[in-house]
Amino acid sequence: MDVKKSTLALAVGSALCLANNAWAAAPVGAVELEQITVTGEKINRTLEQTQSSVVVITDKQLREKEDHNLVDVFARTPGVYNQSGNENWGIRGVPVSGFEDQGPATLNGAVSVFVDGAVQPNRALTLSPMQLWDTEQVEVFLGPQSTTQGRNSLAGAVVIQTRNPTFDPSFSAQTNMGNYGERGAAVAGGGALVDNKVAGRIAVDYQQGDGYIDNTTLHDDANPTRTANARGKLLILPSDDLDILLTYAHGESRKGDNTVMRENGKVRYYKMTSNTKAYDKLEQDTVSAKLDYRLDDYWSLTSLTANTSRTTTPAWTSTSRPMPTRWCCASRTATCSARSCA
């Protein structure tokens, strides 16, 4: 009996050893995660090295989640709230327009939004959802960012980076349709203009919708939306050490009246009886120049200068005359060690 037990124990032990050797010999495929670089601060760092509270949405995530505008991104970002049409949104309970003594402000912003390094006017952020066509990455910084982004970033900042030109030819297009007359189309493409010296890229997007409020007096839509955006980029490489990126963007937005009316003591949310058509309009032009000069293998010099102008026509102006154009300029120069940024 003892001999049988010893033989059985030896057989079981041998089987376990063989199984362990087989598992050890089996190749284990290492999963290599894509490195995410945060570009919204003074120095580019990887996500794990960034101390700021930031949510990064890459172009891959934008495609997988089918995010078309900032509203879609905010809906999935913790600590960010927004309302329909992006008319009001904020970070950690603070509205994008900031606070005054009597409530939300309209001029002193608390959240700054940058597109390709150019700050966006407050009205451009709330008039209509900002489209993300041909966007490479979106970074949402939660909490005060005044040290790196300026005084209008008390609650946070949003940094959007669109696709830069490459020397490889590329082209993409899309169309979309939805309820309430939503429809639109977009195209983007680019490539080399001069081999290894100059590359360009162009992106165009148009969206429109009828809205969900009817004007029963005019028998027409009360709050239709129309947005059109065009952007052109030029990458110039004069030498191996100098990169010059020039960007020009033009945008137009128009939004109808979404007033809530009361009739006979009853609120009419989706009907209005105005005898005139009222629209909020915005036209915006942005130019920027970014220069990257590599001093050596460890140090580089970066300069970014941007200029944004806008013309707005509020729906409540009796003469419907454009508001004065406002100019916003920003210049930033920084040096960075390649070792500290890796």
mmCIF file of C-alpha atoms in Angstrom:
data_model
loop_
_atom_site.group_PDB
_atom_site.id
_atom_site.type_symbol
_atom_site.label_atom_id
_atom_site.label_comp_id
_atom_site.label_asym_id
_atom_site.label_seq_id
_atom_site.Cartn_x
_atom_site.Cartn_y
_atom_site.Cartn_z
ATOM 1 C CA MET A 1 0.000 0.000 0.000
ATOM 2 C CA ASP A 2 2.814 2.407 0.870
ATOM 3 C CA VAL A 3 4.518 1.640 -2.427
ATOM 4 C CA LYS A 4 1.328 2.467 -4.367
ATOM 5 C CA LYS A 5 0.921 5.780 -2.519
ATOM 6 C CA SER A 6 4.532 6.736 -3.171
ATOM 7 C CA THR A 7 4.178 5.897 -6.854
ATOM 8 C CA LEU A 8 0.972 7.958 -7.124
ATOM 9 C CA ALA A 9 2.537 10.957 -5.367
ATOM 10 C CA LEU A 10 5.571 10.791 -7.647
ATOM 11 C CA ALA A 11 3.352 10.719 -10.739
ATOM 12 C CA VAL A 12 1.318 13.731 -9.589
ATOM 13 C CA GLY A 13 4.461 15.686 -8.714
ATOM 14 C CA SER A 14 6.028 14.938 -12.081
ATOM 15 C CA ALA A 15 2.885 16.080 -13.896
ATOM 16 C CA LEU A 16 2.848 19.379 -12.013
ATOM 17 C CA CYS A 17 6.511 20.011 -12.791
ATOM 18 C CA LEU A 18 5.956 19.327 -16.481
ATOM 19 C CA ALA A 19 2.950 21.667 -16.504
ATOM 20 C CA ASN A 20 4.930 24.452 -14.821
ATOM 21 C CA ASN A 21 7.762 24.041 -17.317
ATOM 22 C CA ALA A 22 5.280 24.225 -20.197
ATOM 23 C CA TRP A 23 3.709 27.413 -18.826
ATOM 24 C CA ALA A 24 7.122 28.981 -18.287
ATOM 25 C CA ALA A 25 8.201 28.110 -21.811
ATOM 26 C CA ALA A 26 5.059 29.586 -23.389
ATOM 27 C CA PRO A 27 5.799 33.063 -24.818
ATOM 28 C CA VAL A 28 3.920 35.894 -23.166
ATOM 29 C CA GLY A 29 3.072 38.775 -25.534
ATOM 30 C CA ALA A 30 3.745 42.098 -23.852
ATOM 31 C CA VAL A 31 1.021 44.702 -24.339
ATOM 32 C CA GLU A 32 2.631 48.008 -25.237
ATOM 33 C CA LEU A 33 0.411 50.977 -24.463
ATOM 34 C CA GLU A 34 0.497 54.099 -26.603
ATOM 35 C CA GLN A 35 2.394 56.925 -24.921
ATOM 36 C CA ILE A 36 0.217 59.996 -24.402
ATOM 37 C CA THR A 37 1.915 63.394 -24.345
ATOM 38 C CA VAL A 38 0.290 66.378 -22.624
ATOM 39 C CA THR A 39 0.974 69.517 -24.686
ATOM 40 C CA GLY A 40 -1.158 72.086 -22.842
ATOM 41 C CA GLU A 41 1.506 73.128 -20.340
ATOM 42 C CA LYS A 42 4.740 75.049 -20.755
ATOM 43 C CA ILE A 43 6.717 71.830 -21.203
ATOM 44 C CA ASN A 44 5.451 68.715 -22.951
ATOM 45 C CA ARG A 45 5.314 65.734 -20.625
ATOM 46 C CA THR A 46 3.883 62.256 -20.691
ATOM 47 C CA LEU A 47 0.528 61.793 -19.000
ATOM 48 C CA GLU A 48 2.026 59.872 -16.086
ATOM 49 C CA GLN A 49 4.599 62.620 -15.461
ATOM 50 C CA THR A 50 2.031 65.440 -15.550
ATOM 51 C CA GLN A 51 1.095 66.662 -12.087
ATOM 52 C CA SER A 52 -1.954 68.647 -13.201
ATOM 53 C CA SER A 53 -5.379 67.026 -13.084
ATOM 54 C CA VAL A 54 -6.034 66.495 -16.792
ATOM 55 C CA VAL A 55 -8.192 64.276 -18.981
ATOM 56 C CA VAL A 56 -6.694 63.545 -22.412
ATOM 57 C CA ILE A 57 -8.828 62.407 -25.345
ATOM 58 C CA THR A 58 -6.783 61.183 -28.308
ATOM 59 C CA ASP A 59 -7.849 61.033 -31.949
ATOM 60 C CA LYS A 60 -8.350 57.284 -31.584
ATOM 61 C CA GLN A 61 -10.775 57.811 -28.697
ATOM 62 C CA LEU A 62 -12.599 60.536 -30.643
ATOM 63 C CA ARG A 63 -13.198 58.071 -33.476
ATOM 64 C CA GLU A 64 -14.155 55.165 -31.234
ATOM 65 C CA LYS A 65 -16.646 57.239 -29.207
ATOM 66 C CA GLU A 66 -17.851 59.151 -32.299
ATOM 67 C CA ASP A 67 -17.285 62.520 -30.635
ATOM 68 C CA HIS A 68 -18.150 65.267 -33.120
ATOM 69 C CA ASN A 69 -17.945 68.336 -30.868
ATOM 70 C CA LEU A 70 -17.034 69.504 -27.383
ATOM 71 C CA VAL A 71 -20.480 68.587 -26.047
ATOM 72 C CA ASP A 72 -19.747 64.925 -26.758
ATOM 73 C CA VAL A 73 -16.373 65.157 -25.015
ATOM 74 C CA PHE A 74 -17.756 66.986 -21.969
ATOM 75 C CA ALA A 75 -20.498 64.379 -21.554
ATOM 76 C CA ARG A 76 -17.806 61.768 -20.821
ATOM 77 C CA THR A 77 -15.409 63.944 -18.810
ATOM 78 C CA PRO A 78 -15.670 63.742 -14.991
ATOM 79 C CA GLY A 79 -16.027 67.111 -13.284
ATOM 80 C CA VAL A 80 -17.401 68.879 -16.380
ATOM 81 C CA TYR A 81 -21.042 69.841 -16.934
ATOM 82 C CA ASN A 82 -22.781 71.291 -19.965
ATOM 83 C CA GLN A 83 -26.232 72.188 -21.243
ATOM 84 C CA SER A 84 -27.933 71.564 -24.556
ATOM 85 C CA GLY A 85 -26.215 73.350 -27.416
ATOM 86 C CA ASN A 86 -23.235 74.165 -25.190
ATOM 87 C CA GLU A 87 -24.934 77.428 -24.152
ATOM 88 C CA ASN A 88 -23.531 77.066 -20.661
ATOM 89 C CA TRP A 89 -20.858 74.713 -19.405
ATOM 90 C CA GLY A 90 -18.182 74.673 -16.780
ATOM 91 C CA ILE A 91 -15.613 72.751 -14.790
ATOM 92 C CA ARG A 92 -16.122 71.656 -11.193
ATOM 93 C CA GLY A 93 -19.240 73.779 -10.832
ATOM 94 C CA VAL A 94 -17.698 77.009 -12.146
ATOM 95 C CA PRO A 95 -19.259 78.270 -15.419
ATOM 96 C CA VAL A 96 -17.040 79.068 -18.379
ATOM 97 C CA SER A 97 -17.980 82.755 -18.099
ATOM 98 C CA GLY A 98 -16.958 82.972 -14.426
ATOM 99 C CA PHE A 99 -18.830 84.636 -11.567
ATOM 100 C CA GLU A 100 -19.830 88.159 -10.635
ATOM 101 C CA ASP A 101 -21.651 89.483 -7.591
ATOM 102 C CA GLN A 102 -25.048 88.766 -9.151
ATOM 103 C CA GLY A 103 -24.234 85.347 -10.631
ATOM 104 C CA PRO A 104 -22.615 84.079 -13.821
ATOM 105 C CA ALA A 105 -20.598 86.707 -15.649
ATOM 106 C CA THR A 106 -20.338 87.345 -19.355
ATOM 107 C CA LEU A 107 -16.924 88.951 -19.761
ATOM 108 C CA ASN A 108 -14.562 87.618 -17.104
ATOM 109 C CA GLY A 109 -14.050 84.020 -18.170
ATOM 110 C CA ALA A 110 -13.066 81.290 -15.736
ATOM 111 C CA VAL A 111 -12.185 78.624 -18.322
ATOM 112 C CA SER A 112 -9.844 79.272 -21.233
ATOM 113 C CA VAL A 113 -10.095 77.286 -24.452
ATOM 114 C CA PHE A 114 -7.158 77.133 -26.850
ATOM 115 C CA VAL A 115 -7.191 75.795 -30.402
ATOM 116 C CA ASP A 116 -3.715 75.358 -31.871
ATOM 117 C CA GLY A 117 -2.406 77.760 -29.236
ATOM 118 C CA ALA A 118 -4.921 80.541 -29.976
ATOM 119 C CA VAL A 119 -7.364 81.506 -27.217
ATOM 120 C CA GLN A 120 -11.035 81.390 -28.233
ATOM 121 C CA PRO A 121 -13.516 84.212 -27.442
ATOM 122 C CA ASN A 122 -16.133 83.458 -24.811
ATOM 123 C CA ARG A 123 -19.029 83.788 -27.254
ATOM 124 C CA ALA A 124 -17.458 81.299 -29.631
ATOM 125 C CA LEU A 125 -17.646 78.702 -26.862
ATOM 126 C CA THR A 126 -21.326 79.142 -26.007
ATOM 127 C CA LEU A 127 -22.995 80.134 -29.276
ATOM 128 C CA SER A 128 -22.750 76.622 -30.718
ATOM 129 C CA PRO A 129 -20.921 73.377 -29.940
ATOM 130 C CA MET A 130 -17.304 73.645 -31.084
ATOM 131 C CA GLN A 131 -16.722 71.094 -33.829
ATOM 132 C CA LEU A 132 -13.798 68.676 -33.523
ATOM 133 C CA TRP A 133 -13.336 67.711 -37.159
ATOM 134 C CA ASP A 134 -9.687 66.906 -37.995
ATOM 135 C CA THR A 135 -8.725 67.131 -34.321
ATOM 136 C CA GLU A 136 -5.718 65.224 -33.042
ATOM 137 C CA GLN A 137 -6.104 65.605 -29.274
ATOM 138 C CA VAL A 138 -8.262 67.303 -26.628
ATOM 139 C CA GLU A 139 -6.940 68.032 -23.134
ATOM 140 C CA VAL A 140 -9.306 69.089 -20.341
ATOM 141 C CA PHE A 141 -7.466 70.549 -17.340
ATOM 142 C CA LEU A 142 -9.480 70.437 -14.115
ATOM 143 C CA GLY A 143 -8.804 73.082 -11.498
ATOM 144 C CA PRO A 144 -6.869 76.379 -11.534
ATOM 145 C CA GLN A 145 -4.448 76.763 -14.451
ATOM 146 C CA SER A 146 -3.667 80.476 -14.156
ATOM 147 C CA THR A 147 0.079 79.891 -13.804
ATOM 148 C CA THR A 148 0.359 78.244 -17.216
ATOM 149 C CA GLN A 149 -2.736 79.480 -19.099
ATOM 150 C CA GLY A 150 -3.397 82.989 -17.764
ATOM 151 C CA ARG A 151 -5.846 84.672 -15.404
ATOM 152 C CA ASN A 152 -8.963 83.460 -17.255
ATOM 153 C CA SER A 153 -8.241 79.849 -16.274
ATOM 154 C CA LEU A 154 -9.338 79.926 -12.646
ATOM 155 C CA ALA A 155 -11.559 76.839 -13.028
ATOM 156 C CA GLY A 156 -9.587 75.037 -15.721
ATOM 157 C CA ALA A 157 -8.641 75.036 -19.370
ATOM 158 C CA VAL A 158 -9.343 73.129 -22.560
ATOM 159 C CA VAL A 159 -6.501 72.680 -25.047
ATOM 160 C CA ILE A 160 -7.360 71.434 -28.545
ATOM 161 C CA GLN A 161 -4.703 70.401 -31.038
ATOM 162 C CA THR A 162 -5.748 69.865 -34.657
ATOM 163 C CA ARG A 163 -3.830 67.767 -37.168
ATOM 164 C CA ASN A 164 -0.622 69.231 -38.496
ATOM 165 C CA PRO A 165 0.576 68.871 -42.091
ATOM 166 C CA THR A 166 2.713 65.886 -43.054
ATOM 167 C CA PHE A 167 4.669 65.039 -46.176
ATOM 168 C CA ASP A 168 2.556 61.936 -46.752
ATOM 169 C CA PRO A 169 -0.604 62.531 -48.832
ATOM 170 C CA SER A 170 -3.867 62.102 -46.927
ATOM 171 C CA PHE A 171 -7.569 62.713 -47.463
ATOM 172 C CA SER A 172 -10.673 62.131 -45.350
ATOM 173 C CA ALA A 173 -14.344 63.044 -45.619
ATOM 174 C CA GLN A 174 -17.563 62.433 -43.733
ATOM 175 C CA THR A 175 -21.258 63.239 -43.827
ATOM 176 C CA ASN A 176 -23.815 63.090 -41.043
ATOM 177 C CA MET A 177 -27.564 63.309 -40.544
ATOM 178 C CA GLY A 178 -29.793 63.418 -37.488
ATOM 179 C CA ASN A 179 -33.193 64.371 -36.164
ATOM 180 C CA TYR A 180 -34.509 67.944 -36.146
ATOM 181 C CA GLY A 181 -32.923 68.501 -39.541
ATOM 182 C CA GLU A 182 -29.343 67.996 -38.415
ATOM 183 C CA ARG A 183 -26.981 67.408 -41.325
ATOM 184 C CA GLY A 184 -23.481 68.309 -42.368
ATOM 185 C CA ALA A 185 -20.339 67.384 -44.247
ATOM 186 C CA ALA A 186 -16.602 67.760 -43.751
ATOM 187 C CA VAL A 187 -13.415 67.165 -45.740
ATOM 188 C CA ALA A 188 -9.718 67.344 -44.911
ATOM 189 C CA GLY A 189 -6.540 66.614 -46.783
ATOM 190 C CA GLY A 190 -2.944 67.551 -47.296
ATOM 191 C CA GLY A 191 0.537 66.495 -48.241
ATOM 192 C CA ALA A 192 3.885 67.723 -49.487
ATOM 193 C CA LEU A 193 4.049 70.942 -51.505
ATOM 194 C CA VAL A 194 7.843 70.926 -51.759
ATOM 195 C CA ASP A 195 9.555 67.627 -50.983
ATOM 196 C CA ASN A 196 10.944 67.589 -47.445
ATOM 197 C CA LYS A 197 10.595 71.371 -47.209
ATOM 198 C CA VAL A 198 6.965 72.537 -47.302
ATOM 199 C CA ALA A 199 3.747 70.667 -46.456
ATOM 200 C CA GLY A 200 0.157 71.883 -46.235
ATOM 201 C CA ARG A 201 -3.203 70.774 -44.897
ATOM 202 C CA ILE A 202 -6.768 72.081 -45.314
ATOM 203 C CA ALA A 203 -9.884 71.144 -43.313
ATOM 204 C CA VAL A 204 -13.463 72.340 -43.949
ATOM 205 C CA ASP A 205 -16.589 71.543 -41.927
ATOM 206 C CA TYR A 206 -20.236 72.642 -42.274
ATOM 207 C CA GLN A 207 -23.130 71.762 -39.943
ATOM 208 C CA GLN A 208 -26.743 72.864 -39.732
ATOM 209 C CA GLY A 209 -29.903 71.994 -37.831
ATOM 210 C CA ASP A 210 -33.503 73.177 -37.630
ATOM 211 C CA GLY A 211 -33.759 73.149 -33.836
ATOM 212 C CA TYR A 212 -36.704 71.944 -31.784
ATOM 213 C CA ILE A 213 -38.612 75.237 -31.306
ATOM 214 C CA ASP A 214 -41.273 76.351 -33.804
ATOM 215 C CA ASN A 215 -42.368 79.909 -34.535
ATOM 216 C CA THR A 216 -46.127 79.593 -34.922
ATOM 217 C CA THR A 217 -46.475 83.164 -36.193
ATOM 218 C CA LEU A 218 -43.979 82.853 -39.040
ATOM 219 C CA HIS A 219 -44.588 79.114 -39.506
ATOM 220 C CA ASP A 220 -40.858 78.519 -39.465
ATOM 221 C CA ASP A 221 -38.099 77.185 -37.234
ATOM 222 C CA ALA A 222 -37.297 79.522 -34.357
ATOM 223 C CA ASN A 223 -33.797 78.366 -33.421
ATOM 224 C CA PRO A 224 -31.970 76.951 -36.435
ATOM 225 C CA THR A 225 -28.188 76.665 -36.241
ATOM 226 C CA ARG A 226 -25.569 77.062 -38.944
ATOM 227 C CA THR A 227 -21.813 76.634 -38.443
ATOM 228 C CA ALA A 228 -19.012 76.713 -41.003
ATOM 229 C CA ASN A 229 -15.310 76.332 -40.274
ATOM 230 C CA ALA A 230 -12.254 76.326 -42.519
ATOM 231 C CA ARG A 231 -8.634 75.918 -41.501
ATOM 232 C CA GLY A 232 -5.366 75.916 -43.411
ATOM 233 C CA LYS A 233 -1.916 74.964 -42.134
ATOM 234 C CA LEU A 234 1.514 75.347 -43.670
ATOM 235 C CA LEU A 235 4.593 73.553 -42.343
ATOM 236 C CA ILE A 236 7.939 74.982 -43.460
ATOM 237 C CA LEU A 237 11.316 73.366 -42.721
ATOM 238 C CA PRO A 238 14.012 75.892 -43.715
ATOM 239 C CA SER A 239 16.718 73.789 -42.058
ATOM 240 C CA ASP A 240 17.156 70.632 -40.036
ATOM 241 C CA ASP A 241 16.950 72.639 -36.803
ATOM 242 C CA LEU A 242 14.021 74.992 -37.522
ATOM 243 C CA ASP A 243 10.303 74.166 -37.918
ATOM 244 C CA ILE A 244 7.768 76.876 -38.811
ATOM 245 C CA LEU A 245 4.032 76.156 -38.550
ATOM 246 C CA LEU A 246 1.606 78.791 -39.861
ATOM 247 C CA THR A 247 -2.147 78.462 -39.236
ATOM 248 C CA TYR A 248 -5.165 80.413 -40.440
ATOM 249 C CA ALA A 249 -8.722 79.563 -39.380
ATOM 250 C CA HIS A 250 -12.066 81.167 -40.230
ATOM 251 C CA GLY A 251 -15.368 80.336 -38.561
ATOM 252 C CA GLU A 252 -18.965 81.505 -38.873
ATOM 253 C CA SER A 253 -21.839 80.625 -36.552
ATOM 254 C CA ARG A 254 -25.499 81.585 -36.531
ATOM 255 C CA LYS A 255 -28.093 80.577 -33.985
ATOM 256 C CA GLY A 256 -31.779 81.386 -33.742
ATOM 257 C CA ASP A 257 -33.950 82.400 -30.809
ATOM 258 C CA ASN A 258 -34.608 79.826 -28.093
ATOM 259 C CA THR A 259 -36.767 82.062 -25.892
ATOM 260 C CA VAL A 260 -39.303 80.395 -23.602
ATOM 261 C CA MET A 261 -42.685 82.163 -23.740
ATOM 262 C CA ARG A 262 -45.652 82.231 -21.384
ATOM 263 C CA GLU A 263 -49.211 82.387 -22.732
ATOM 264 C CA ASN A 264 -52.322 82.561 -20.520
ATOM 265 C CA GLY A 265 -50.216 81.605 -17.516
ATOM 266 C CA LYS A 266 -48.850 78.505 -19.244
ATOM 267 C CA VAL A 267 -45.227 78.095 -20.262
ATOM 268 C CA ARG A 268 -44.718 77.123 -23.892
ATOM 269 C CA TYR A 269 -41.339 75.456 -24.126
ATOM 270 C CA TYR A 270 -41.301 74.505 -27.799
ATOM 271 C CA LYS A 271 -43.543 77.177 -29.334
ATOM 272 C CA MET A 272 -43.057 80.918 -29.734
ATOM 273 C CA THR A 273 -45.066 83.669 -31.432
ATOM 274 C CA SER A 274 -42.495 86.316 -32.364
ATOM 275 C CA ASN A 275 -43.176 88.144 -35.633
ATOM 276 C CA THR A 276 -39.468 88.625 -36.434
ATOM 277 C CA LYS A 277 -36.538 86.319 -37.002
ATOM 278 C CA ALA A 278 -33.727 86.834 -34.516
ATOM 279 C CA TYR A 279 -30.233 85.413 -34.816
ATOM 280 C CA ASP A 280 -26.997 85.531 -32.876
ATOM 281 C CA LYS A 281 -24.136 85.704 -35.349
ATOM 282 C CA LEU A 282 -20.397 85.320 -34.958
ATOM 283 C CA GLU A 283 -17.539 85.606 -37.434
ATOM 284 C CA GLN A 284 -14.039 84.794 -36.281
ATOM 285 C CA ASP A 285 -10.561 84.796 -37.818
ATOM 286 C CA THR A 286 -7.467 83.343 -36.187
ATOM 287 C CA VAL A 287 -3.853 83.422 -37.302
ATOM 288 C CA SER A 288 -0.927 81.871 -35.471
ATOM 289 C CA ALA A 289 2.757 81.183 -35.995
ATOM 290 C CA LYS A 290 4.739 78.571 -34.098
ATOM 291 C CA LEU A 291 8.518 78.330 -34.346
ATOM 292 C CA ASP A 292 10.546 75.436 -32.967
ATOM 293 C CA TYR A 293 14.320 75.793 -33.016
ATOM 294 C CA ARG A 294 16.527 72.955 -31.794
ATOM 295 C CA LEU A 295 19.666 74.353 -30.183
ATOM 296 C CA ASP A 296 21.235 70.922 -29.712
ATOM 297 C CA ASP A 297 20.234 67.385 -28.793
ATOM 298 C CA TYR A 298 19.065 68.501 -25.341
ATOM 299 C CA TRP A 299 17.658 72.015 -25.689
ATOM 300 C CA SER A 300 15.070 73.611 -27.942
ATOM 301 C CA LEU A 301 13.430 77.026 -28.233
ATOM 302 C CA THR A 302 9.698 77.397 -28.939
ATOM 303 C CA SER A 303 7.824 80.594 -29.796
ATOM 304 C CA LEU A 304 4.058 80.786 -30.313
ATOM 305 C CA THR A 305 2.225 83.943 -31.396
ATOM 306 C CA ALA A 306 -1.527 83.981 -32.065
ATOM 307 C CA ASN A 307 -4.085 86.626 -32.966
ATOM 308 C CA THR A 308 -7.873 86.211 -32.835
ATOM 309 C CA SER A 309 -10.486 88.693 -34.080
ATOM 310 C CA ARG A 310 -14.248 88.349 -33.961
ATOM 311 C CA THR A 311 -17.368 90.220 -35.010
ATOM 312 C CA THR A 312 -20.613 89.443 -33.205
ATOM 313 C CA THR A 313 -24.199 90.451 -33.921
ATOM 314 C CA PRO A 314 -26.426 89.775 -30.897
ATOM 315 C CA ALA A 315 -30.060 88.920 -31.568
ATOM 316 C CA TRP A 316 -31.244 91.577 -29.110
ATOM 317 C CA THR A 317 -29.677 94.554 -30.906
ATOM 318 C CA SER A 318 -32.406 96.682 -32.445
ATOM 319 C CA THR A 319 -30.244 97.799 -35.370
ATOM 320 C CA SER A 320 -28.599 94.394 -35.847
ATOM 321 C CA ARG A 321 -25.205 96.061 -36.272
ATOM 322 C CA PRO A 322 -22.015 94.074 -35.623
ATOM 323 C CA MET A 323 -20.303 94.590 -32.303
ATOM 324 C CA PRO A 324 -16.801 96.096 -32.424
ATOM 325 C CA THR A 325 -14.101 93.624 -33.346
ATOM 326 C CA ARG A 326 -12.013 92.455 -30.403
ATOM 327 C CA TRP A 327 -8.407 91.461 -30.781
ATOM 328 C CA CYS A 328 -6.628 88.936 -28.574
ATOM 329 C CA CYS A 329 -2.890 88.407 -28.824
ATOM 330 C CA ALA A 330 -0.733 85.889 -27.010
ATOM 331 C CA SER A 331 2.975 85.233 -27.267
ATOM 332 C CA ARG A 332 4.904 82.522 -25.487
ATOM 333 C CA THR A 333 8.558 81.628 -25.560
ATOM 334 C CA ALA A 334 10.003 78.733 -23.614
ATOM 335 C CA THR A 335 13.127 76.633 -23.430
ATOM 336 C CA CYS A 336 12.981 72.973 -22.633
ATOM 337 C CA SER A 337 15.462 70.250 -21.849
ATOM 338 C CA ALA A 338 14.860 67.096 -23.844
ATOM 339 C CA ARG A 339 15.853 64.979 -20.855
ATOM 340 C CA SER A 340 13.296 66.579 -18.551
ATOM 341 C CA CYS A 341 10.542 66.364 -21.171
ATOM 342 C CA ALA A 342 11.048 62.741 -22.106
#
